[in-house]
Amino acid sequence: MRLNPDQLLSFVALAQTGSVSMAATARHLTQPAISNQLKRLQDSVGVPLYRRQGRGVVLTSTGEIFYRHALQVQHSLQQTELFADGLQGLTAGRVRLAASQTIAGSFLPAALVLFNQLYPEIEIFVDSANSQQVFDRMDTHDLGLVESLLPTAVPDCCSVELLGHDRIVAVMRPDHPLAAQPAIELSELAMYPLIWREAGSGTRDVLEQAMMTETSRRPEVHLCLGGVSAVLEAVRQGLGIGVVSQFCLPTGESILTTRPFAPQLVRPMSLLMPAHASPVAHIFADFIIPYVKKRLMDAKDE
């Protein structure tokens, strides 16, 4: 059996609108044309896919399953059209980007200003989350930016590009005893209250692994806060030491100071690109990859 893609699209419109006339409107076709397509499709399949109910239609149980398959065809056609548009030099569209909090707060604001100057008709929607949540969203987003060790759960359809390494530092008030030291050893953290990020944070994952290597046991978590901003504010209030990216301290910060660890704690910063990423997502990737790499290299040389 060979199915007609145009008939499948009409069936999807029927399933989503519940009406032949509304499906015709959605597909910019006449009602007789839609009715003819749906009849031919149903004849080809050989079993009822929908039935009339009142002034509209409802799918049969077989039709519900068939709809899910037809929806995949529609999605594939849309992606193919987007790619074809990209080949013709399309520079307008929308990109859904999931970014971990360090990148969303410290890298993207300035980067998006520059990108908008180059491509004013491309809209970038940023979802800020922790690293694990970014991994989880790759089936619905065009791109992901994370600073974390890559889990085995990253989908095989995602390509991964290493952008460089981010240095993790301890953040504290200037009057804290450890602030007098040029660098801090991990063993010294156990002597003072420590403010942790939430589970799923790339910063927390790296710190936990390093401390387990140092002590051969999982560290105790007495205070855990969600997000970089909450950790920084808790440190300002004197609740303990925080552990954050070297890029997280706001410009002009006067209450907090940072110290590196000895040996240094670093983590990879990577770009995730699912197979379904649109052509305009590729345009943004081509821009953000060298931008982040340069920022990381400049910080390494400081």
Short mmCIF file of C-alpha atoms in Angstrom, two decimals:
data_model
loop_
_atom_site.label_atom_id
_atom_site.label_comp_id
_atom_site.label_asym_id
_atom_site.label_seq_id
_atom_site.Cartn_x
_atom_site.Cartn_y
_atom_site.Cartn_z
CA MET A 1 0.00 0.00 0.00
CA ARG A 2 1.34 3.46 -0.93
CA LEU A 3 -0.13 6.36 1.03
CA ASN A 4 -0.43 9.87 -0.31
CA PRO A 5 1.36 12.40 1.97
CA ASP A 6 -1.13 15.11 1.06
CA GLN A 7 -4.00 12.90 2.19
CA LEU A 8 -2.17 12.22 5.46
CA LEU A 9 -1.83 15.97 6.08
CA SER A 10 -5.56 16.39 5.50
CA PHE A 11 -6.27 13.58 7.95
CA VAL A 12 -4.08 15.29 10.56
CA ALA A 13 -6.02 18.52 10.03
CA LEU A 14 -9.29 16.61 10.43
CA ALA A 15 -8.11 14.97 13.65
CA GLN A 16 -6.96 18.30 15.09
CA THR A 17 -10.06 20.32 14.13
CA GLY A 18 -12.79 17.66 14.40
CA SER A 19 -14.51 19.01 11.32
CA VAL A 20 -14.19 18.54 7.55
CA SER A 21 -14.96 22.21 6.89
CA MET A 22 -12.43 23.42 9.48
CA ALA A 23 -9.83 21.00 8.12
CA ALA A 24 -10.43 22.47 4.66
CA THR A 25 -9.88 25.96 6.05
CA ALA A 26 -6.70 24.89 7.85
CA ARG A 27 -5.29 23.36 4.66
CA HIS A 28 -6.51 26.18 2.37
CA LEU A 29 -8.53 23.71 0.28
CA THR A 30 -12.18 23.45 -0.65
CA GLN A 31 -14.43 21.21 1.42
CA PRO A 32 -15.11 18.84 -1.54
CA ALA A 33 -11.35 18.48 -2.10
CA ILE A 34 -10.74 17.58 1.56
CA SER A 35 -13.67 15.14 1.57
CA ASN A 36 -12.31 13.47 -1.54
CA GLN A 37 -8.82 13.14 -0.04
CA LEU A 38 -10.17 11.67 3.20
CA LYS A 39 -12.36 9.16 1.31
CA ARG A 40 -9.43 8.00 -0.80
CA LEU A 41 -7.24 7.66 2.28
CA GLN A 42 -9.82 5.62 4.12
CA ASP A 43 -10.35 3.43 1.05
CA SER A 44 -6.58 2.83 0.86
CA VAL A 45 -6.33 1.88 4.53
CA GLY A 46 -9.41 -0.34 4.30
CA VAL A 47 -10.78 0.31 7.80
CA PRO A 48 -12.77 3.24 9.25
CA LEU A 49 -10.52 5.96 10.62
CA TYR A 50 -13.28 8.32 11.76
CA ARG A 51 -17.03 8.56 12.06
CA ARG A 52 -19.50 11.39 12.05
CA GLN A 53 -20.78 12.71 15.37
CA GLY A 54 -23.17 15.64 15.36
CA ARG A 55 -21.79 18.30 13.05
CA GLY A 56 -18.25 17.04 13.32
CA VAL A 57 -16.26 13.82 13.32
CA VAL A 58 -14.43 11.73 15.92
CA LEU A 59 -11.59 9.30 15.32
CA THR A 60 -12.08 5.57 15.75
CA SER A 61 -9.62 3.68 17.95
CA THR A 62 -7.72 2.70 14.81
CA GLY A 63 -7.88 6.30 13.64
CA GLU A 64 -6.27 7.48 16.91
CA ILE A 65 -3.26 5.22 16.32
CA PHE A 66 -3.14 6.14 12.64
CA TYR A 67 -3.18 9.83 13.60
CA ARG A 68 -0.02 9.46 15.66
CA HIS A 69 1.81 7.96 12.68
CA ALA A 70 0.45 10.64 10.33
CA LEU A 71 1.63 13.30 12.78
CA GLN A 72 5.18 11.98 12.45
CA VAL A 73 4.92 12.31 8.68
CA GLN A 74 3.75 15.91 9.06
CA HIS A 75 6.68 16.67 11.38
CA SER A 76 9.18 15.14 8.94
CA LEU A 77 7.77 17.17 6.07
CA GLN A 78 7.95 20.37 8.12
CA GLN A 79 11.59 19.70 8.99
CA THR A 80 12.38 19.00 5.35
CA GLU A 81 10.75 22.27 4.32
CA LEU A 82 12.74 24.15 6.98
CA PHE A 83 15.96 22.62 5.73
CA ALA A 84 15.09 23.50 2.13
CA ASP A 85 14.35 27.07 3.20
CA GLY A 86 17.72 27.16 4.91
CA LEU A 87 19.44 26.12 1.69
CA GLN A 88 17.84 29.15 0.05
CA GLY A 89 19.43 31.48 2.59
CA LEU A 90 16.53 31.86 5.02
CA THR A 91 17.61 34.06 7.94
CA ALA A 92 14.33 34.36 9.82
CA GLY A 93 12.74 31.99 12.26
CA ARG A 94 12.72 30.85 15.87
CA VAL A 95 15.21 28.88 17.95
CA ARG A 96 14.36 27.18 21.26
CA LEU A 97 17.50 26.99 23.35
CA ALA A 98 17.84 25.20 26.70
CA ALA A 99 20.82 26.50 28.67
CA SER A 100 22.18 25.73 32.11
CA GLN A 101 22.01 28.62 34.53
CA THR A 102 25.66 29.68 34.38
CA ILE A 103 25.54 30.00 30.60
CA ALA A 104 22.08 31.59 30.54
CA GLY A 105 23.06 34.21 33.11
CA SER A 106 26.71 34.89 32.25
CA PHE A 107 27.24 34.16 28.55
CA LEU A 108 23.99 34.57 26.67
CA PRO A 109 22.85 38.15 27.47
CA ALA A 110 25.78 39.83 25.69
CA ALA A 111 25.89 37.12 23.01
CA LEU A 112 22.22 37.57 22.14
CA VAL A 113 22.70 41.32 21.68
CA LEU A 114 25.45 40.67 19.11
CA PHE A 115 23.46 37.91 17.41
CA ASN A 116 20.39 40.12 17.13
CA GLN A 117 22.45 42.77 15.36
CA LEU A 118 23.49 40.17 12.77
CA TYR A 119 20.14 38.36 12.44
CA PRO A 120 17.35 40.65 13.66
CA GLU A 121 14.61 38.37 12.27
CA ILE A 122 15.72 35.24 14.16
CA GLU A 123 14.02 34.92 17.55
CA ILE A 124 15.87 33.10 20.34
CA PHE A 125 13.79 31.67 23.20
CA VAL A 126 15.98 30.64 26.14
CA ASP A 127 14.88 28.18 28.82
CA SER A 128 17.22 28.40 31.80
CA ALA A 129 17.54 25.17 33.80
CA ASN A 130 20.13 23.03 35.52
CA SER A 131 22.27 20.73 33.41
CA GLN A 132 20.18 17.59 33.91
CA GLN A 133 17.01 19.45 32.89
CA VAL A 134 18.76 20.65 29.73
CA PHE A 135 19.58 17.04 28.82
CA ASP A 136 15.95 16.08 29.44
CA ARG A 137 14.65 18.80 27.10
CA MET A 138 16.58 17.86 23.99
CA ASP A 139 13.55 16.17 22.45
CA THR A 140 11.64 19.49 22.41
CA HIS A 141 14.41 22.09 21.95
CA ASP A 142 16.66 23.00 19.02
CA LEU A 143 19.89 23.37 20.99
CA GLY A 144 21.31 22.82 24.45
CA LEU A 145 24.19 24.50 26.27
CA VAL A 146 25.52 22.79 29.39
CA GLU A 147 28.55 22.92 31.67
CA SER A 148 28.56 19.40 33.00
CA LEU A 149 29.94 15.93 32.49
CA LEU A 150 27.79 14.29 29.81
CA PRO A 151 25.53 11.51 31.11
CA THR A 152 24.88 8.28 29.27
CA ALA A 153 21.27 9.49 28.90
CA VAL A 154 22.14 12.00 26.14
CA PRO A 155 20.15 10.77 23.11
CA ASP A 156 22.16 9.12 20.35
CA CYS A 157 20.59 11.56 17.87
CA CYS A 158 22.27 14.50 19.66
CA SER A 159 25.63 15.66 18.38
CA VAL A 160 27.90 17.09 21.08
CA GLU A 161 30.61 19.71 20.59
CA LEU A 162 33.03 20.48 23.40
CA LEU A 163 33.46 24.25 23.70
CA GLY A 164 36.09 24.29 26.43
CA HIS A 165 36.35 24.01 30.20
CA ASP A 166 34.86 26.21 32.91
CA ARG A 167 36.68 26.68 36.23
CA ILE A 168 34.71 26.18 39.44
CA VAL A 169 35.57 28.46 42.37
CA ALA A 170 34.60 28.95 46.00
CA VAL A 171 32.63 32.12 46.74
CA MET A 172 32.58 33.72 50.20
CA ARG A 173 32.48 36.99 52.07
CA PRO A 174 35.85 38.84 52.27
CA ASP A 175 35.88 38.41 56.06
CA HIS A 176 35.66 34.62 55.84
CA PRO A 177 38.78 32.83 57.21
CA LEU A 178 39.44 31.10 53.87
CA ALA A 179 39.39 34.42 52.00
CA ALA A 180 42.94 35.09 53.22
CA GLN A 181 44.25 32.11 51.25
CA PRO A 182 45.24 32.29 47.56
CA ALA A 183 43.61 28.89 46.92
CA ILE A 184 41.47 26.39 48.84
CA GLU A 185 41.86 22.65 49.22
CA LEU A 186 38.75 20.51 49.07
CA SER A 187 39.45 19.08 52.52
CA GLU A 188 39.11 22.58 53.98
CA LEU A 189 35.50 22.87 52.85
CA ALA A 190 34.43 20.31 55.44
CA MET A 191 35.47 22.71 58.20
CA TYR A 192 32.85 25.32 57.28
CA PRO A 193 29.13 25.42 56.36
CA LEU A 194 28.76 24.72 52.63
CA ILE A 195 25.85 25.88 50.46
CA TRP A 196 25.01 23.33 47.77
CA ARG A 197 23.17 23.65 44.48
CA GLU A 198 20.15 21.45 43.79
CA ALA A 199 20.44 17.90 42.46
CA GLY A 200 20.94 17.95 38.68
CA SER A 201 23.26 20.95 38.81
CA GLY A 202 26.48 20.49 36.84
CA THR A 203 28.40 22.39 39.53
CA ARG A 204 27.10 20.07 42.23
CA ASP A 205 27.91 16.95 40.19
CA VAL A 206 31.55 17.98 39.72
CA LEU A 207 31.94 19.00 43.37
CA GLU A 208 30.39 15.77 44.66
CA GLN A 209 32.61 13.62 42.47
CA ALA A 210 35.74 15.53 43.52
CA MET A 211 34.90 15.31 47.23
CA MET A 212 34.07 11.59 46.97
CA THR A 213 37.46 11.03 45.32
CA GLU A 214 39.09 13.01 48.14
CA THR A 215 37.29 11.32 51.05
CA SER A 216 35.93 8.07 49.49
CA ARG A 217 32.44 8.91 50.77
CA ARG A 218 29.55 11.08 49.66
CA PRO A 219 29.59 14.50 51.38
CA GLU A 220 26.72 15.51 53.65
CA VAL A 221 24.40 18.22 52.35
CA HIS A 222 23.07 20.47 55.12
CA LEU A 223 21.88 23.44 53.04
CA CYS A 224 20.74 23.11 49.44
CA LEU A 225 19.34 25.95 47.30
CA GLY A 226 17.98 26.01 43.77
CA GLY A 227 19.87 28.25 41.37
CA VAL A 228 23.03 30.33 41.33
CA SER A 229 21.34 33.54 42.52
CA ALA A 230 20.01 31.85 45.65
CA VAL A 231 23.45 30.47 46.49
CA LEU A 232 25.11 33.88 46.06
CA GLU A 233 22.51 35.60 48.23
CA ALA A 234 22.92 32.99 50.97
CA VAL A 235 26.67 33.61 50.95
CA ARG A 236 26.07 37.37 51.18
CA GLN A 237 23.94 36.73 54.28
CA GLY A 238 26.83 34.83 55.89
CA LEU A 239 25.24 31.37 55.76
CA GLY A 240 28.36 29.68 54.41
CA ILE A 241 30.61 29.12 51.41
CA GLY A 242 29.18 28.64 47.92
CA VAL A 243 30.70 26.83 44.95
CA VAL A 244 29.97 28.36 41.53
CA SER A 245 31.38 28.95 38.07
CA GLN A 246 34.13 31.53 37.70
CA PHE A 247 31.68 33.51 35.55
CA CYS A 248 28.85 33.71 38.10
CA LEU A 249 29.95 36.65 40.23
CA PRO A 250 28.03 39.73 39.03
CA THR A 251 30.00 42.67 37.64
CA GLY A 252 30.64 45.24 40.36
CA GLU A 253 30.01 42.76 43.21
CA SER A 254 31.45 44.26 46.42
CA ILE A 255 30.22 41.89 49.14
CA LEU A 256 31.57 38.61 47.74
CA THR A 257 34.96 37.32 46.65
CA THR A 258 36.10 34.09 45.01
CA ARG A 259 39.05 31.74 45.45
CA PRO A 260 40.18 28.91 43.14
CA PHE A 261 40.57 25.35 44.34
CA ALA A 262 43.91 23.56 44.58
CA PRO A 263 44.00 21.45 42.51
CA GLN A 264 41.64 23.27 40.17
CA LEU A 265 38.09 22.04 39.64
CA VAL A 266 36.98 22.25 36.00
CA ARG A 267 34.07 20.95 33.99
CA PRO A 268 33.37 20.72 30.26
CA MET A 269 31.09 23.21 28.54
CA SER A 270 29.30 21.68 25.57
CA LEU A 271 26.77 22.41 22.84
CA LEU A 272 24.08 19.77 22.23
CA MET A 273 22.40 19.68 18.83
CA PRO A 274 19.53 17.22 18.24
CA ALA A 275 18.96 15.80 14.78
CA HIS A 276 15.71 17.79 14.53
CA ALA A 277 17.46 21.17 14.96
CA SER A 278 16.16 23.67 12.38
CA PRO A 279 18.38 25.50 9.85
CA VAL A 280 18.15 28.72 11.86
CA ALA A 281 19.33 26.76 14.91
CA HIS A 282 22.42 25.84 12.89
CA ILE A 283 22.94 29.55 12.17
CA PHE A 284 22.85 30.31 15.90
CA ALA A 285 25.16 27.37 16.65
CA ASP A 286 27.70 28.66 14.13
CA PHE A 287 27.63 31.99 15.99
CA ILE A 288 27.63 30.83 19.63
CA ILE A 289 30.33 28.14 19.32
CA PRO A 290 33.26 30.52 18.58
CA TYR A 291 31.80 33.12 20.98
CA VAL A 292 31.83 30.75 23.97
CA LYS A 293 35.18 29.23 23.03
CA LYS A 294 36.77 32.70 23.01
CA ARG A 295 35.25 33.60 26.38
CA LEU A 296 36.62 30.40 27.90
CA MET A 297 40.06 30.91 26.36
CA ASP A 298 40.21 34.53 27.57
CA ALA A 299 39.29 33.41 31.11
CA LYS A 300 41.95 30.70 31.01
CA ASP A 301 44.63 33.27 30.15
CA GLU A 302 43.64 35.62 33.00
#
